[in-house]
Short mmCIF file of C-alpha atoms and ligand atoms in Angstrom, two decimals:
data_model
loop_
_atom_site.label_atom_id
_atom_site.label_comp_id
_atom_site.label_asym_id
_atom_site.label_seq_id
_atom_site.Cartn_x
_atom_site.Cartn_y
_atom_site.Cartn_z
CA UNK A 1 -0.23 0.19 0.15
CA UNK A 2 0.63 3.49 -0.31
CA UNK A 3 0.80 6.21 2.05
CA UNK A 4 -2.35 7.25 1.24
CA UNK A 5 -4.51 4.07 1.08
CA UNK A 6 -2.97 3.45 4.48
CA UNK A 7 -3.89 6.79 5.47
CA UNK A 8 -7.29 7.01 4.68
CA UNK A 9 -7.03 3.54 6.38
CA UNK A 10 -6.14 4.88 10.21
CA UNK A 11 -8.72 7.75 9.06
CA UNK A 12 -11.16 6.63 8.48
CA UNK A 13 -11.35 3.15 10.92
CA UNK A 14 -8.30 3.73 13.50
CA UNK A 15 -9.23 5.69 16.81
CA UNK A 16 -8.75 9.81 16.68
CA UNK A 17 -6.37 9.42 19.80
CA UNK A 18 -2.89 9.82 17.43
CA UNK A 19 -1.66 13.61 16.13
CA UNK A 20 -0.15 11.54 13.27
CA UNK A 21 3.34 13.18 11.22
CA UNK A 22 2.76 12.23 7.43
CA UNK A 23 4.78 9.31 6.58
CA UNK A 24 4.30 5.98 7.09
CA UNK A 25 6.90 3.20 8.44
CA UNK A 26 7.75 0.27 6.22
CA UNK A 27 11.16 -1.06 7.49
CA UNK A 28 14.20 0.27 9.07
CA UNK A 29 18.10 -1.61 9.92
CA UNK A 30 19.58 0.11 13.30
CA UNK A 31 19.54 3.51 13.43
CA UNK A 32 17.82 3.95 9.60
CA UNK A 33 14.30 3.63 8.49
CA UNK A 34 12.06 4.22 5.42
CA UNK A 35 9.27 4.23 4.56
CA UNK A 36 7.04 3.76 2.12
CA UNK A 37 7.96 5.64 -0.68
CA UNK A 38 11.33 4.54 -0.14
CA UNK A 39 12.70 7.55 1.61
CA UNK A 40 15.85 7.47 4.18
CA UNK A 41 15.42 8.58 7.62
CA UNK A 42 18.36 8.67 10.45
CA UNK A 43 15.94 7.72 13.55
CA UNK A 44 16.95 9.69 16.42
CA UNK A 45 13.78 8.87 18.10
CA UNK A 46 13.12 4.23 18.63
CA UNK A 47 9.49 4.18 18.72
CA UNK A 48 10.06 6.72 21.81
CA UNK A 49 13.03 5.41 23.52
CA UNK A 50 11.88 1.07 22.72
CA UNK A 51 13.44 -0.16 19.88
CA UNK A 52 17.13 0.79 22.21
CA UNK A 53 18.74 -2.28 19.35
CA UNK A 54 17.31 -0.58 16.53
CA UNK A 55 15.16 -1.83 13.62
CA UNK A 56 16.09 -5.08 13.13
CA UNK A 57 18.89 -6.58 14.67
CA UNK A 58 19.65 -10.27 14.15
CA UNK A 59 20.19 -11.52 17.41
CA UNK A 60 17.31 -10.15 19.04
CA UNK A 61 15.27 -11.44 16.13
CA UNK A 62 17.45 -15.13 16.01
CA UNK A 63 16.21 -14.90 19.77
CA UNK A 64 12.68 -13.89 18.96
CA UNK A 65 12.16 -15.67 15.91
CA UNK A 66 13.90 -19.22 18.61
CA UNK A 67 10.88 -18.70 20.56
CA UNK A 68 8.93 -18.12 17.64
CA UNK A 69 9.68 -21.40 17.07
CA UNK A 70 8.51 -23.97 20.42
CA UNK A 71 5.57 -21.97 21.44
CA UNK A 72 3.98 -18.53 21.36
CA UNK A 73 2.17 -18.03 24.49
CA UNK A 74 1.44 -20.09 27.34
CA UNK A 75 -0.41 -18.81 30.69
CA UNK A 76 0.83 -17.58 33.44
CA UNK A 77 -0.60 -21.47 35.02
CA UNK A 78 2.29 -23.06 34.07
CA UNK A 79 5.78 -21.96 34.22
CA UNK A 80 7.98 -21.52 30.95
CA UNK A 81 12.00 -20.51 30.53
CA UNK A 82 11.85 -17.83 28.65
CA UNK A 83 10.35 -15.76 32.06
CA UNK A 84 12.16 -17.26 34.19
CA UNK A 85 15.21 -17.12 32.44
CA UNK A 86 15.27 -13.37 31.56
CA UNK A 87 13.57 -12.56 35.83
CA UNK A 88 16.95 -14.54 37.10
CA UNK A 89 18.94 -12.07 34.48
CA UNK A 90 16.84 -8.56 35.25
CA UNK A 91 17.12 -8.99 38.85
CA UNK A 92 21.09 -10.12 38.75
CA UNK A 93 21.02 -7.03 36.43
CA UNK A 94 18.65 -4.75 38.62
CA UNK A 95 20.22 -6.30 42.40
CA UNK A 96 16.42 -6.45 43.08
CA UNK A 97 15.13 -9.40 44.36
CA UNK A 98 11.15 -10.61 42.38
CA UNK A 99 9.96 -9.58 39.06
CA UNK A 100 6.36 -9.13 38.07
CA UNK A 101 6.01 -9.24 34.74
CA UNK A 102 3.41 -7.02 32.81
CA UNK A 103 2.94 -5.46 29.43
CA UNK A 104 3.78 -2.35 29.63
CA UNK A 105 5.03 0.87 31.25
CA UNK A 106 1.52 1.93 31.84
CA UNK A 107 0.26 -1.62 33.67
CA UNK A 108 4.65 -2.15 35.41
CA UNK A 109 2.91 0.95 37.06
CA UNK A 110 -0.05 -0.40 38.62
CA UNK A 111 1.92 -3.43 39.82
CA UNK A 112 3.83 -0.92 41.52
CA UNK A 113 0.92 0.76 43.03
CA UNK A 114 -0.79 -2.02 43.95
CA UNK A 115 1.94 -3.40 45.64
CA UNK A 116 2.44 -0.03 47.63
CA UNK A 117 -0.38 -0.40 49.24
CA UNK A 118 -0.67 -3.45 50.12
CA UNK A 119 2.58 -3.12 51.83
CA UNK A 120 1.32 -1.04 54.06
CA UNK A 121 -1.58 -2.30 54.09
CA UNK A 122 -0.13 -5.96 55.95
CA UNK A 123 2.43 -3.64 57.87
CA UNK A 124 0.32 -0.39 59.48
CA UNK A 125 -3.40 -1.93 58.76
CA UNK A 126 -6.34 -0.01 56.52
CA UNK A 127 -5.54 4.23 55.36
CA UNK A 128 -2.18 4.36 54.80
CA UNK A 129 -2.59 4.12 51.16
CA UNK A 130 -1.78 7.72 49.46
CA UNK A 131 0.42 7.73 46.51
CA UNK A 132 2.30 10.31 45.85
CA UNK A 133 3.94 11.61 42.51
CA UNK A 134 5.24 15.05 41.45
CA UNK A 135 4.26 17.52 39.49
CA UNK A 136 4.92 17.17 35.03
CA UNK A 137 5.36 13.92 36.02
CA UNK A 138 4.21 10.78 33.65
CA UNK A 139 2.78 7.25 34.02
CA UNK A 140 0.78 6.24 32.44
CA UNK A 141 -3.06 6.11 30.21
CA UNK A 142 -4.43 3.18 32.77
CA UNK A 143 -6.74 5.61 35.59
CA UNK A 144 -4.34 4.86 38.32
CA UNK A 145 -1.37 5.85 36.54
CA UNK A 146 -3.18 8.84 35.25
CA UNK A 147 -3.84 10.00 38.22
CA UNK A 148 -0.09 10.50 39.30
CA UNK A 149 0.58 12.37 36.14
CA UNK A 150 1.15 15.19 37.39
CA UNK A 151 0.57 17.08 34.23
CA UNK A 152 -3.40 18.27 34.22
CA UNK A 153 -3.36 18.93 30.12
CA UNK A 154 -4.10 14.59 30.44
CA UNK A 155 -6.52 14.96 33.37
CA UNK A 156 -9.44 16.84 31.47
CA UNK A 157 -12.44 14.57 30.27
CA UNK A 158 -11.78 11.37 31.94
CA UNK A 159 -12.81 12.18 36.27
CA UNK A 160 -13.44 11.05 38.42
CA UNK A 161 -10.31 9.87 39.39
CA UNK A 162 -8.69 7.29 41.32
CA UNK A 163 -8.87 8.25 45.67
CA UNK A 164 -5.13 8.33 47.62
CA UNK A 165 -3.79 10.27 44.64
CA UNK A 166 -1.66 13.12 45.49
CA UNK A 167 0.64 14.74 43.47
CA UNK A 168 3.43 17.54 45.15
CA UNK A 169 5.76 20.13 43.72
CA UNK A 170 9.34 19.07 42.55
CA UNK A 171 10.68 20.16 46.36
CA UNK A 172 11.45 18.19 49.50
CA UNK A 173 8.42 19.80 51.55
CA UNK A 174 5.84 20.22 49.39
CA UNK A 175 6.79 16.63 49.27
CA UNK A 176 6.63 15.76 52.93
CA UNK A 177 3.11 18.35 53.36
CA UNK A 178 1.28 16.62 49.94
CA UNK A 179 2.17 13.08 52.22
CA UNK A 180 0.04 13.59 55.52
CA UNK A 181 -0.23 11.16 57.61
CA UNK A 182 -1.24 8.88 54.95
CA UNK A 183 1.14 8.24 52.83
CA UNK A 184 2.10 4.29 51.44
CA UNK A 185 4.07 6.02 49.01
CA UNK A 186 6.15 8.03 46.55
CA UNK A 187 6.76 7.94 42.49
CA UNK A 188 9.61 9.83 40.69
CA UNK A 189 11.04 9.28 37.31
CA UNK A 190 14.45 10.78 38.01
CA UNK A 191 14.47 12.34 34.21
CA UNK A 192 10.95 13.35 33.87
CA UNK A 193 10.26 12.43 30.50
CA UNK A 194 7.46 13.46 28.81
CA UNK A 195 8.02 16.52 30.03
CA UNK A 196 10.07 17.84 28.66
CA UNK A 197 13.65 15.63 29.91
CA UNK A 198 14.22 17.30 32.79
CA UNK A 199 16.04 14.96 35.45
CA UNK A 200 15.36 15.21 39.09
CA UNK A 201 18.00 17.65 41.01
CA UNK A 202 20.22 15.64 43.40
CA UNK A 203 19.98 16.79 46.66
CA UNK A 204 16.57 16.85 46.23
CA UNK A 205 15.66 12.84 44.96
CA UNK A 206 18.15 12.28 47.67
CA UNK A 207 16.60 14.43 50.56
CA UNK A 208 12.97 12.30 49.10
CA UNK A 209 14.86 8.85 49.36
CA UNK A 210 15.95 9.69 53.24
CA UNK A 211 12.53 11.01 54.20
CA UNK A 212 11.48 7.81 52.50
CA UNK A 213 13.22 5.58 55.00
CA UNK A 214 12.29 7.64 58.00
CA UNK A 215 8.73 7.08 57.13
CA UNK A 216 8.58 3.82 55.67
CA UNK A 217 7.05 5.23 52.71
CA UNK A 218 7.96 3.21 49.36
CA UNK A 219 10.16 5.12 47.53
CA UNK A 220 9.07 3.54 43.49
CA UNK A 221 11.47 5.27 40.78
CA UNK A 222 9.51 4.63 37.06
CA UNK A 223 12.36 3.74 34.84
CA UNK A 224 9.64 3.96 32.88
CA UNK A 225 12.01 5.47 29.47
CA UNK A 226 14.87 6.09 31.45
CA UNK A 227 15.83 2.11 32.34
CA UNK A 228 17.72 -0.57 30.29
CA UNK A 229 21.22 1.39 29.79
CA UNK A 230 19.06 5.05 27.92
CA UNK A 231 20.99 7.15 30.78
CA UNK A 232 24.29 5.55 30.51
CA UNK A 233 23.30 3.37 33.20
CA UNK A 234 22.00 0.37 33.68
CA UNK A 235 18.83 2.31 35.76
CA UNK A 236 19.03 5.53 36.02
CA UNK A 237 18.42 6.07 39.87
CA UNK A 238 21.98 4.57 39.92
CA UNK A 239 23.07 8.45 38.92
CA UNK A 240 21.68 9.28 42.20
CA UNK A 241 23.28 7.07 44.90
CA UNK A 242 19.95 5.78 45.59
CA UNK A 243 18.04 2.65 47.37
CA UNK A 244 14.45 1.86 45.62
CA UNK A 245 11.61 0.48 47.20
CA UNK A 246 10.72 -0.66 43.45
CA UNK A 247 11.38 0.13 40.23
CA UNK A 248 9.23 -0.63 37.42
CA UNK A 249 10.50 -0.30 33.67
CA UNK A 250 9.57 -1.17 30.25
CA UNK A 251 9.65 0.78 26.72
CA UNK A 252 13.47 -0.52 25.62
CA UNK A 253 13.55 -3.48 28.00
CA UNK A 254 12.65 -6.18 25.07
CA UNK A 255 13.85 -4.09 22.63
CA UNK A 256 10.58 -3.65 20.77
CA UNK A 257 8.75 -5.87 21.84
CA UNK A 258 5.42 -5.15 24.09
CA UNK A 259 6.98 -5.99 27.89
CA UNK A 260 6.86 -3.91 31.08
CA UNK A 261 8.69 -5.27 34.57
CA UNK A 262 7.64 -4.75 38.37
CA UNK A 263 10.80 -4.83 40.00
CA UNK A 264 10.52 -5.37 44.40
CA UNK A 265 14.03 -5.54 46.09
CA UNK A 266 14.57 -6.08 49.58
CA UNK A 267 11.67 -4.54 51.36
CA UNK A 268 9.13 -5.46 49.07
CA UNK A 269 10.28 -8.62 47.45
CA UNK A 270 7.32 -11.16 49.51
CA UNK A 271 4.07 -8.77 49.24
CA UNK A 272 2.63 -10.69 46.93
CA UNK A 273 1.21 -14.14 46.82
CA UNK A 274 -0.93 -16.21 44.47
CA UNK A 275 -3.46 -14.71 43.56
CA UNK A 276 -3.34 -10.56 44.58
CA UNK A 277 -2.24 -8.91 41.07
CA UNK A 278 -2.13 -10.86 37.54
CA UNK A 279 -1.46 -10.58 33.48
CA UNK A 280 -2.92 -13.17 30.65
CA UNK A 281 0.22 -11.97 28.22
CA UNK A 282 2.15 -10.26 30.61
CA UNK A 283 6.06 -12.46 30.54
CA UNK A 284 4.68 -13.31 27.11
CA UNK A 285 7.59 -16.50 26.68
CA UNK A 286 8.28 -14.22 22.20
CA UNK A 287 8.60 -10.67 24.58
CA UNK A 288 10.98 -12.24 27.03
CA UNK A 289 13.81 -14.06 25.03
CA UNK A 290 13.76 -10.35 23.28
CA UNK A 291 14.25 -8.71 26.49
CA UNK A 292 16.91 -11.45 27.30
CA UNK A 293 19.40 -11.10 23.83
CA UNK A 294 19.02 -7.48 24.85
CA UNK A 295 19.71 -7.38 28.33
CA UNK A 296 22.48 -9.70 28.50
CA UNK A 297 24.03 -6.89 25.98
CA UNK A 298 23.49 -4.22 28.36
CA UNK A 299 27.35 -4.61 29.86
CA UNK A 300 29.58 -2.33 31.78
CA UNK A 301 31.50 -1.62 28.33
CA UNK A 302 28.19 -1.27 26.88
CA UNK A 303 27.17 1.41 29.10
CA UNK A 304 30.22 3.46 28.34
CA UNK A 305 29.62 3.51 25.34
CA UNK A 306 26.20 4.61 25.46
CA UNK A 307 28.28 7.47 27.84
CA UNK A 308 30.64 8.33 25.02
CA UNK A 309 27.84 9.10 22.86
CA UNK A 310 25.94 11.17 24.74
CA UNK A 311 29.21 13.57 25.91
CA UNK A 312 29.33 13.70 22.15
CA UNK A 313 26.34 14.10 21.17
CA UNK A 314 25.42 16.70 24.15
CA UNK A 315 28.97 18.55 22.50
CA UNK A 316 27.90 18.96 19.27
CA UNK A 317 24.49 20.17 20.26
CA UNK A 318 25.98 23.03 22.74
CA UNK A 319 26.97 24.09 20.13
CA UNK A 320 23.92 24.82 17.85
CA UNK A 321 22.53 28.27 16.71
CA UNK A 322 18.97 28.16 18.35
CA UNK A 323 19.52 25.83 21.09
CA UNK A 324 19.11 27.64 24.61
CA UNK A 325 19.74 24.40 26.37
CA UNK A 326 20.15 20.58 26.77
CA UNK A 327 19.11 18.33 29.56
CA UNK A 328 18.56 14.82 30.48
CA UNK A 329 21.34 12.49 31.31
CA UNK A 330 22.60 9.27 28.55
CA UNK A 331 21.52 9.06 25.71
CA UNK A 332 18.06 11.04 26.97
CA UNK A 333 18.84 14.09 25.65
CA UNK A 334 16.34 17.56 25.93
CA UNK A 335 16.59 20.58 23.80
CA UNK A 336 15.55 24.14 24.70
CA UNK A 337 14.69 26.09 21.76
CA UNK A 338 15.25 29.97 21.05
CA UNK A 339 12.26 30.70 19.02
CA UNK A 340 11.22 28.00 16.92
CA UNK A 341 9.00 25.40 18.50
CA UNK A 342 9.87 22.27 18.86
CA UNK A 343 6.57 20.70 16.54
CA UNK A 344 7.90 23.03 13.77
CA UNK A 345 11.37 21.55 14.44
CA UNK A 346 10.31 18.02 14.28
CA UNK A 347 8.44 18.73 11.15
CA UNK A 348 11.25 20.32 8.94
CA UNK A 349 13.73 17.48 10.11
CA UNK A 350 10.94 14.51 9.18
CA UNK A 351 11.16 16.88 5.44
CA UNK A 352 14.76 16.44 5.36
CA UNK A 353 15.11 12.17 6.75
CA UNK A 354 15.71 12.70 10.50
CA UNK A 355 13.27 12.04 12.85
CA UNK A 356 13.31 12.74 16.13
CA UNK A 357 10.92 13.42 19.25
CA UNK A 358 9.26 16.62 21.34
CA UNK A 359 7.98 16.83 24.55
CA UNK A 360 5.61 19.78 25.06
CA UNK A 361 8.46 22.66 24.19
CA UNK A 362 11.07 20.75 23.90
CA UNK A 363 13.02 18.82 21.45
CA UNK A 364 12.83 15.17 22.56
CA UNK A 365 16.00 12.32 21.80
CA UNK A 366 16.75 9.40 22.03
CA UNK A 367 18.02 7.28 19.84
CA UNK A 368 18.81 3.75 19.27
CA UNK A 369 21.18 2.56 21.87
CA UNK A 370 23.99 0.89 19.70
CA UNK A 371 23.59 4.60 17.07
CA UNK A 372 26.68 4.67 15.24
CA UNK A 373 29.50 7.12 15.17
CA UNK A 374 28.52 8.82 11.03
CA UNK A 375 24.40 7.84 11.81
CA UNK A 376 24.85 10.52 14.13
CA UNK A 377 26.84 12.66 12.62
CA UNK A 378 24.73 12.50 9.57
CA UNK A 379 20.85 12.92 11.94
CA UNK A 380 23.20 16.33 14.42
CA UNK A 381 24.49 17.88 10.91
CA UNK A 382 20.41 17.78 9.32
CA UNK A 383 19.27 19.21 12.82
CA UNK A 384 22.03 21.66 12.77
CA UNK A 385 20.45 22.30 9.59
CA UNK A 386 17.08 23.41 10.89
CA UNK A 387 17.79 24.45 13.66
CA UNK A 388 19.75 27.97 11.58
C1 PLP B 1 5.94 6.15 28.42
C2 PLP B 1 5.97 5.94 29.99
C3 PLP B 1 4.77 5.25 31.07
C4 PLP B 1 4.14 4.37 30.18
O1 PLP B 1 4.32 3.62 29.36
P1 PLP B 1 2.37 2.73 27.89
O2 PLP B 1 4.30 1.83 27.78
O3 PLP B 1 2.93 3.55 27.44
O4 PLP B 1 1.58 2.13 29.40
C5 PLP B 1 4.88 5.80 31.85
N1 PLP B 1 5.37 6.08 32.73
C6 PLP B 1 7.13 6.61 31.83
C7 PLP B 1 8.42 7.76 32.65
C8 PLP B 1 7.12 6.54 30.15
O5 PLP B 1 7.98 7.42 30.06
#
């Protein structure tokens, strides 16, 4: 099908939830994508920080195919090797005790919020159930995670929201006040991705962690976007010298297949028992086989490469005309612009063969982590031209 035919079908039958760019992606190789007209793009978006080893990665594809040749899905009524192996690998990399597999970031967060409430219930009884999140956060589109998302623009039309959720400003005083006496958990993103790629100040995060520890309030770190090597560490919280009680991740974990994970550390390892939580597709063996292929290659050496690429890109971007500021960590880069709007820039980049993301008024760059120097240079030179 050509672009016009695809667009016509989507316009007629798709729920109109997405404001799409006028392009239909057909295929890709690494950080190079092709649309249905055969036009080539450098990919600085990775499907929103998902394809962390790029498109069509051979090793990943073979791992996925090998599992597909065995069986595509088994229910969680039975054990399956791919899921068990991934559980060990992920817990080992993350230093966590246990993991629950979901299918998405929102579901991983749902699992975390429910776990926090149960933890508190078992220890302190009913009523201590408030989840505190931060202003400008993003935690997903289910009603619970949407309630915790600290951006009013997502909240129109959908009330009533879930009770026992409150949003604090990004400072300790506000968190303390909002927490009150009935708070069971605080949820943060170390780098707030969807609202513009803002990294939280380290002293605030450290103080928040200490506050949570003193009060036995669980600290949940939402690493859905920042996790799996994106920031140059396995998880972004490692930049901050804190030890969360629960970590959630999704996006990049399975290299492009839908998988979410909720990781439990010491205090919370036994919070769930049989029947408390579940998922039909969660921990699907094909997604798990893909994730094992990805995560086993996120080694210390690989993370150093990510840090090197980050430093290289940031140094260049800082010198570009039109760039007012560069934020974020690792290969999760936010750009504030002087004059042009992020939308305009993203649109012009698309025309010139570069895919970049926006996050509110800012540009967001989250390329595949294995992007090559040649590909970075090609993308950066397009961006430089467009920003002039
Ligand atoms: C994308 C994202 C989510 C939601 O993930 P889905 O897979 O779309 O449900 C949650 N939290 C953060 C930080 C995200 O970036």
